[in-house]
Coordinates of C-alpha atoms in Angstrom, one line a residue:
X927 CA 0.0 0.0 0.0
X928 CA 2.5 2.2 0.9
X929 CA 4.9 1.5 -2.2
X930 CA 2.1 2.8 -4.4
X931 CA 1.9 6.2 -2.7
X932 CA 5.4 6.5 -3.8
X933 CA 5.4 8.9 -7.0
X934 CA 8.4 10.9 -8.0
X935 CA 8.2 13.5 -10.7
X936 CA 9.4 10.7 -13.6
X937 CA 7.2 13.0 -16.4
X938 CA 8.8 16.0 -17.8
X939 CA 6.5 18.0 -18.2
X940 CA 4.2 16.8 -15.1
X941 CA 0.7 15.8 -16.6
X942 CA -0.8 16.0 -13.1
X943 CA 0.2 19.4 -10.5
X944 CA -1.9 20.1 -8.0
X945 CA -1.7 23.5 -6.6
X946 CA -1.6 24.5 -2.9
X947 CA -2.3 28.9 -3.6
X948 CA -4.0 30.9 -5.6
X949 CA -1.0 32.7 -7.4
X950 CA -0.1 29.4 -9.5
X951 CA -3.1 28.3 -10.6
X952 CA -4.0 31.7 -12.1
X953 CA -0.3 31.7 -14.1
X954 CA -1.0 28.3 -15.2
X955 CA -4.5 28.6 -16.8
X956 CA -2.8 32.3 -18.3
X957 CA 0.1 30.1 -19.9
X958 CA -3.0 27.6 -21.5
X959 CA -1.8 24.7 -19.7
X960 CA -4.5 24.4 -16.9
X961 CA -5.6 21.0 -18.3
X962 CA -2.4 19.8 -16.4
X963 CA -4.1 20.8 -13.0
X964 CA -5.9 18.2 -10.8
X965 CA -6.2 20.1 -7.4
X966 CA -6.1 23.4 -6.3
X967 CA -6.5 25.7 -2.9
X968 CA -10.1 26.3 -1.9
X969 CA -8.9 29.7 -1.6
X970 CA -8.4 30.0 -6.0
X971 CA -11.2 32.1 -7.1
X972 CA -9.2 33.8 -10.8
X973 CA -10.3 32.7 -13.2
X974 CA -13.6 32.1 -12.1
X975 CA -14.2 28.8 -13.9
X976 CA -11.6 26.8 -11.8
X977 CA -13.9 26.8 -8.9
X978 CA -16.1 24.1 -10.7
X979 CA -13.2 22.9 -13.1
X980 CA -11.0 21.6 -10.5
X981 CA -11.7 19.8 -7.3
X982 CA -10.1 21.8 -4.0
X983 CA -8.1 20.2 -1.9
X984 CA -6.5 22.5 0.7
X985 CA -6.8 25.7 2.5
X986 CA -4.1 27.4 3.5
X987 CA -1.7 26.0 6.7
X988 CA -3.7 22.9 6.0
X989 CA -4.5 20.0 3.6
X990 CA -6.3 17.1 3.1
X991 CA -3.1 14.6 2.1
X992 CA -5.2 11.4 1.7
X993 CA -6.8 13.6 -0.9
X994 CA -4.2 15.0 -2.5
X995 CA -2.2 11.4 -3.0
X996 CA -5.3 9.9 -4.4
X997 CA -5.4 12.4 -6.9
X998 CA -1.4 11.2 -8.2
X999 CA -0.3 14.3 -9.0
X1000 CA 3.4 14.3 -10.5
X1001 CA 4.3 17.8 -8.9
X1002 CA 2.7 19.9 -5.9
X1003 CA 3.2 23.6 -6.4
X1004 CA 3.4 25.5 -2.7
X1005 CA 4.1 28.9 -1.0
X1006 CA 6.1 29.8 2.2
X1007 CA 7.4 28.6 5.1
X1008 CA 3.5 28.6 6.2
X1009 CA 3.6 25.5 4.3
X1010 CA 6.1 23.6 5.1
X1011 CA 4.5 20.9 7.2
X1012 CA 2.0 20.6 4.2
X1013 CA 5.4 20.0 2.2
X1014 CA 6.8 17.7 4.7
X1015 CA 3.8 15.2 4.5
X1016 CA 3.8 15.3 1.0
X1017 CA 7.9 14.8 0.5
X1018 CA 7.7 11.8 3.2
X1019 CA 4.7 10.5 0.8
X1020 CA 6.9 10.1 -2.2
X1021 CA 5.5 13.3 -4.4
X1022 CA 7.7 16.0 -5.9
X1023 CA 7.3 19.2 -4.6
X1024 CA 8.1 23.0 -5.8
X1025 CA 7.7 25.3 -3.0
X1026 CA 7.6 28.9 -4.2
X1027 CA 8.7 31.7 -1.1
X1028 CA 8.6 35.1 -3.0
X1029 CA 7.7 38.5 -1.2
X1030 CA 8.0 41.3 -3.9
X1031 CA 7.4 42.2 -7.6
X1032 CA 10.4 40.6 -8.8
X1033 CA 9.6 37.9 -7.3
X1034 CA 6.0 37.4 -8.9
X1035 CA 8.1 37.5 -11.9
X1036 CA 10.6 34.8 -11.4
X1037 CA 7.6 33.0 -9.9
X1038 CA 5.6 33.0 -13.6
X1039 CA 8.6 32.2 -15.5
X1040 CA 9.8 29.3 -13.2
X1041 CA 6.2 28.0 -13.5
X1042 CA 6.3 28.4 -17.4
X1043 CA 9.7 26.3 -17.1
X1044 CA 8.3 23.7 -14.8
X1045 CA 6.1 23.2 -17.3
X1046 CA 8.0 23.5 -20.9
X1047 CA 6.3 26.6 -21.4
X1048 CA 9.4 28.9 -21.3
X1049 CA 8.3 31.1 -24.1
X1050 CA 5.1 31.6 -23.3
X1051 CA 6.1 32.5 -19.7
X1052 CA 9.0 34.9 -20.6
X1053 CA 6.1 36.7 -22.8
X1054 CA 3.9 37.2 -19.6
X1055 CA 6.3 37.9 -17.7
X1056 CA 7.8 40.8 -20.2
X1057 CA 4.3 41.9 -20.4
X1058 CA 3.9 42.4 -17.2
X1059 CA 7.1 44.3 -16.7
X1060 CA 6.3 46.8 -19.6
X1061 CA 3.1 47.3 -17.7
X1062 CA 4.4 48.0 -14.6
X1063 CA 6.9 50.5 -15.7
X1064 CA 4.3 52.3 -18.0
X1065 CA 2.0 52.5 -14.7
X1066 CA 5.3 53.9 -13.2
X1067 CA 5.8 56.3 -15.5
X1068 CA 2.5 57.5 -15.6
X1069 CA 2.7 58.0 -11.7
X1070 CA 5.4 60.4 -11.9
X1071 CA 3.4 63.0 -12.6
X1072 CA 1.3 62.4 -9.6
X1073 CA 1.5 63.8 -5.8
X1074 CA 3.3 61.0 -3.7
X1075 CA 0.8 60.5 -1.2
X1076 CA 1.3 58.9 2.4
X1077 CA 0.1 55.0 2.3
X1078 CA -0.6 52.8 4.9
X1079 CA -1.9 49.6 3.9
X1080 CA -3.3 46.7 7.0
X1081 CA -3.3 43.5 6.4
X1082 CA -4.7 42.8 9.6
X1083 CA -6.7 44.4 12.1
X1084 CA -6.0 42.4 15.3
X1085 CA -3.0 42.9 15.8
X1086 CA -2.2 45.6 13.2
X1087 CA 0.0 44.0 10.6
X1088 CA 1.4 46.3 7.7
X1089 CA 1.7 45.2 3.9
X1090 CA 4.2 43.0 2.7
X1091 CA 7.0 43.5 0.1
X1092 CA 4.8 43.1 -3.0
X1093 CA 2.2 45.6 -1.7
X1094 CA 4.6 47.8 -0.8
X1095 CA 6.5 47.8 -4.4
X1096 CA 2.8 48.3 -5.8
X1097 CA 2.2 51.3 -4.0
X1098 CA 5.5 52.9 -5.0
X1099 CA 4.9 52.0 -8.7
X1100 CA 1.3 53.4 -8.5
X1101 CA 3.2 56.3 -6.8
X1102 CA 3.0 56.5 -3.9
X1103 CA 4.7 56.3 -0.6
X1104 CA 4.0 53.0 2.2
X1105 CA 4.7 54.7 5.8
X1106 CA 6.5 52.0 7.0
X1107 CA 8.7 50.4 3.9
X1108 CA 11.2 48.8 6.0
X1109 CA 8.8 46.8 7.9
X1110 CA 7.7 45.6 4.2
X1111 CA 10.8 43.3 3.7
X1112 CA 9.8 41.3 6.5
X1113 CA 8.7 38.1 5.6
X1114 CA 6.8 37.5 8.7
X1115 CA 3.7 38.8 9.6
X1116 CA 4.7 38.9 12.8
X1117 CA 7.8 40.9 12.2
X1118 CA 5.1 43.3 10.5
X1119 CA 3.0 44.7 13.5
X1120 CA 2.3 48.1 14.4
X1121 CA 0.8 50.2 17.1
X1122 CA -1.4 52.4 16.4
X1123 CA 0.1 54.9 17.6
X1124 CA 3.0 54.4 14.8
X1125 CA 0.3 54.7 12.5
X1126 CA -0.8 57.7 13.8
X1127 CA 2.5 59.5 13.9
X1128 CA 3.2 58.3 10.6
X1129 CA 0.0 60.3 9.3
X1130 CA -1.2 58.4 6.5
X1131 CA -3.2 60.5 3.9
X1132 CA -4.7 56.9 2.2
X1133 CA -5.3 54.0 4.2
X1134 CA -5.6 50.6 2.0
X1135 CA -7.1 47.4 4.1
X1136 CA -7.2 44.2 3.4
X1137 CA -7.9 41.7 6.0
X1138 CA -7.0 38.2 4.3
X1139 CA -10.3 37.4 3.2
X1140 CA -12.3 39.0 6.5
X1141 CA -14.4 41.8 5.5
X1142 CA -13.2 45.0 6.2
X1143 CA -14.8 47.8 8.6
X1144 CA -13.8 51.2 7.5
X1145 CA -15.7 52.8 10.8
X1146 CA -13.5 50.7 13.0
X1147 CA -10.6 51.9 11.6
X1148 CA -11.9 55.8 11.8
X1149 CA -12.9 55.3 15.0
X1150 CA -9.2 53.7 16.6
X1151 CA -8.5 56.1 19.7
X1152 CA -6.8 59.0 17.8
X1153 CA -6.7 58.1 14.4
X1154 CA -9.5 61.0 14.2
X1155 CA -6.8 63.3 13.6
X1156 CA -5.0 61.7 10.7
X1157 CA -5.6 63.1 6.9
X1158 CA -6.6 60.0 5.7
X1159 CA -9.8 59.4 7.9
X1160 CA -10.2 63.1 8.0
X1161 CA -10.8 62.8 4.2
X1162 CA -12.9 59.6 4.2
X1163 CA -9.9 58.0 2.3
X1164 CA -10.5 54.7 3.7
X1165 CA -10.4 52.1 0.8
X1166 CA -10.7 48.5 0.9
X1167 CA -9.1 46.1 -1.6
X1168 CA -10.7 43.1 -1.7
X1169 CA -7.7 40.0 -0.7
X1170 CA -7.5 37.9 -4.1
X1171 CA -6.2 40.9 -5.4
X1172 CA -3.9 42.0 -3.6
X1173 CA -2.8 39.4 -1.1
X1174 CA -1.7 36.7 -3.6
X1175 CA 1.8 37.3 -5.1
X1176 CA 1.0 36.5 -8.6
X1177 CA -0.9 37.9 -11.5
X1178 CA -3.8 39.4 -9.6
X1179 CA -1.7 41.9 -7.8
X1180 CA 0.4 42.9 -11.2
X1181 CA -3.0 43.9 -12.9
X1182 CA -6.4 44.0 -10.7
X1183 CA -4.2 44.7 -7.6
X1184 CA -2.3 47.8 -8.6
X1185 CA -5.0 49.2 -10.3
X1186 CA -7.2 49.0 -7.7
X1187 CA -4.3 51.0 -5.6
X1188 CA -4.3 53.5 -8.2
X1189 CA -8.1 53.9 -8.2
X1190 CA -7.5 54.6 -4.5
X1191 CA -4.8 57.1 -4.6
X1192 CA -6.7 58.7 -8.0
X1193 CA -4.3 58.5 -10.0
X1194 CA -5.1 57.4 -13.6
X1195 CA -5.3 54.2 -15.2
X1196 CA -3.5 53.1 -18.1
X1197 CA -5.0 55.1 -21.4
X1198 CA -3.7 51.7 -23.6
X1199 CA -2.9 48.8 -21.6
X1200 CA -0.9 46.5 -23.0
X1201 CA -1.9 43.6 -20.9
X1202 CA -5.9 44.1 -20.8
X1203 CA -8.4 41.2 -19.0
X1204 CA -10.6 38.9 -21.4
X1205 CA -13.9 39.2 -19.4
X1206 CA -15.2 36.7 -21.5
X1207 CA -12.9 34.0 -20.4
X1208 CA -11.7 35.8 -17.1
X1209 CA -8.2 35.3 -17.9
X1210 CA -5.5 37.8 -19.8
X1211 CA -5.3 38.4 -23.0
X1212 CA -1.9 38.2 -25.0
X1213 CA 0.1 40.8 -23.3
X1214 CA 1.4 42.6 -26.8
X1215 CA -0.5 44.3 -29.2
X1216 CA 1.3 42.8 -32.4
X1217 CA 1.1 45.9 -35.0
X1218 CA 1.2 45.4 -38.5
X1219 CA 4.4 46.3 -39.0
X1220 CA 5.6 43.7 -36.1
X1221 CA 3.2 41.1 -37.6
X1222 CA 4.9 41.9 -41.4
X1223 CA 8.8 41.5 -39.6
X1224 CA 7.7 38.3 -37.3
X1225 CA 6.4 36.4 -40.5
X1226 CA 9.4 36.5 -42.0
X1227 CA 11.1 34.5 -39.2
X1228 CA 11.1 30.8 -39.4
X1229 CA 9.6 28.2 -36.4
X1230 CA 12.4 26.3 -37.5
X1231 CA 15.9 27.0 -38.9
X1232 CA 17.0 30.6 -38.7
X1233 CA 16.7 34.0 -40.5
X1234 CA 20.0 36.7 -40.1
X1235 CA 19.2 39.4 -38.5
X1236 CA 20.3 41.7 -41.1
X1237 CA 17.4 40.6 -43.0
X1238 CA 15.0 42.3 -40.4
X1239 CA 14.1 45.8 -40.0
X1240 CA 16.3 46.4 -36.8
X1241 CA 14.1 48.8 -35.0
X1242 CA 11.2 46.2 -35.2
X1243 CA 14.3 43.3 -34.3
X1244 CA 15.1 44.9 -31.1
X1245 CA 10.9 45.0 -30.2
X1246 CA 10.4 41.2 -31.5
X1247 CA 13.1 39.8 -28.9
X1248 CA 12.6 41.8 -26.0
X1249 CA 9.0 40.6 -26.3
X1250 CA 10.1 37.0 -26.5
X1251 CA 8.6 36.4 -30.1
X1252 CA 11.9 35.4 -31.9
X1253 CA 15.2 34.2 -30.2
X1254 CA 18.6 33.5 -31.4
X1255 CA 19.3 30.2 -33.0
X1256 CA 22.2 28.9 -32.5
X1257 CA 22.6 26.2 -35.2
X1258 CA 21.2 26.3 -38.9
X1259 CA 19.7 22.6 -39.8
X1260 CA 22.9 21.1 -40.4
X1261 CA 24.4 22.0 -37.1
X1262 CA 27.0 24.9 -38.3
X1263 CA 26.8 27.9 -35.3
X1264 CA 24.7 30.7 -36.3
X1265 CA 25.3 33.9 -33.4
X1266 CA 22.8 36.4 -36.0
X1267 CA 20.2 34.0 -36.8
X1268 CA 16.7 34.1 -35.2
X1269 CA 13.8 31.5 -35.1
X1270 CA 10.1 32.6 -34.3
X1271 CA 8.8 31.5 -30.4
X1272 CA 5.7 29.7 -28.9
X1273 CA 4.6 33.0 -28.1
X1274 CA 5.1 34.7 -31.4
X1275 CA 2.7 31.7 -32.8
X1276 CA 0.0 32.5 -30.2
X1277 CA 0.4 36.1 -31.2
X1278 CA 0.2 35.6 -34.9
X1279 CA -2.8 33.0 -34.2
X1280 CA -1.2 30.2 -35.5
X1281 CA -2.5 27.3 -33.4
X1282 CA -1.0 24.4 -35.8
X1283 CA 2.5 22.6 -35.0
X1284 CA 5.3 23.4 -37.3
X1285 CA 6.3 20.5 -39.0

């Protein structure tokens, strides 16, 4: 009985994954491979079909092994330490595990492309990934413009606990300033409490709540012994964010998340984003716009083989592989080294629409 609960990762990539948070389940089903998903956090709620696509299996701190084993996944995907005896059970079990331990926007990153690798998908992950990046700096630029205003954000009410690194990059990129960004780079939560009166010194001018999941109470937080006095409850600017947004380190807090920020601290949204939802499917669309004069340059490149770069416009060659649609091959068919050729990507055939294999 017990022999049969053994099951390394022998398949590359893993058929079955079962995923233990929200953030990985979302970057799967944006990478098009969430048919290799079996199980997934009670807690995953984007997109909103993989709450009756895909059984649940787990909360949080805690997880329903027997379940999880009888569903044979060949690779559990986890976060943080908060996990680890989850990871423990599972590693004594025999299953492969990946346990993910990011705390900032670079992090979220490295997270999505390590998931796209886990799973062959490199190119399609570097793409999301790349999107997300020019997004984030186009926010950033925007923001400049902006007044810098004063930010707390709770993540907790009881004790106070302050945001962590992610939420506190997000508020700098959507410009503005977190009253307390040293306690930010504590992973801990614990590490992260505050007393009110620190809150009140600090003077916030925005206050952004979100209390993992409870439901937050904008009153109780104007009515805190002294926190009368400070400009953000003296201006009503009191905002809640609801959790899946903001509290997941993953895709939700790149797009809904720091918009949701920016909303709060009214500073505009993106005029053109490049990396717009599909309601329709309530996943992302591709994160590039592909112009025509992109789409005429990428269809010159081969899916196999090579083209020289010279042959390309070199303005457009510069766009096409920092975007992760064409990359350098090294070797022409018969093997000889090629450092200036280029062959197309996955993602450059998902953004030209082709959807049949090369031969």
């Amino acid at each position: 009985m017990h022999l049969m609960l053994w099951r390394p990762m022998r398949r590359f990539p893993p058929e079955r994954i079962v995923c233990l948070t929200e953030e990985t389940v979302e970057t799967l089903y944006l990478l098009g491979e969430q048919d290799r998903i079996v199980g997934v956090s009670g807690y995953a709620v984007r997109p909103p079909q993989v709450r009756r696509e895909k059984p649940r299996v787990s909360a949080f701190t805690s997880a329903d092994i027997p379940k999880i084993l009888a569903l044979a996944p060949d690779l559990v995907l986890t976060f943080s330490d908060l996990q680890a005896g989850i990871v423990s059970d599972l590693i004594r079990a025999g299953i492969a595990v990946h346990a993910f331990n990011h705390r900032d926007v670079a992090g979220i990153l490295a997270m999505i492309r390590t998931v796209g690798a886990l799973v062959d998908a490199r190119d399609k992950a570097e793409a999301l990934a790349l999107g997300y990046e020019n997004r984030l700096a186009r926010v950033a630029a925007q923001a400049r413009g902006q007044a810098r205003l004063r930010v707390y954000f709770e993540e907790w009410d009881e004790p106070l606990i302050s945001g962590i690194g992610w939420v506190c990059d997000l508020i700098d990129i959507a410009g503005g300033n977190d009253v307390f960004p040293n306690l930010a780079r504590q992973p801990a939560a614990k590490d992260r409490i505050v007393a009110p009166e620190a809150v009140l010194e600090a003077a916030p001018e925005v206050i952004l709540a979100s209390w993992c999941g409870k439901k937050v109470v904008p009153s109780r937080i104007a009515g805190r012994s002294g926190w009368s006095a400070i400009p953000a409850v003296v201006n009503g600017r009191i905002v809640e964010i609801k959790s899946p947004l903001i509290l997941q380190p993953g895709p939700a807090a790149l797009t809904d998340g720091l918009d949701a920020i920016l909303q709060a601290l009214g500073h505009p949204l993106l005029d053109d984003d490049p990396y717009p939802l599909t309601p329709a499917l309530g996943i992302a669309a591709a994160p590039w716009r592909l112009t025509e004069r992109h789409r005429t340059q990428l269809l010159k490149v081969p899916d196999e083989g090579w083209i020289e770069g010279t042959r390309l416009d070199a303005r457009s060659l510069e766009v096409l592989v920092r975007r992760g649609w064409i990359r350098r091959a090294h070797a022409d068919p018969l093997g000889r080294a090629r450092r200036d050729g280029y062959q197309r990507t996955e993602a450059a055939r998902l953004a030209l629409g082709i959807t049949t294999a090369p031969p």
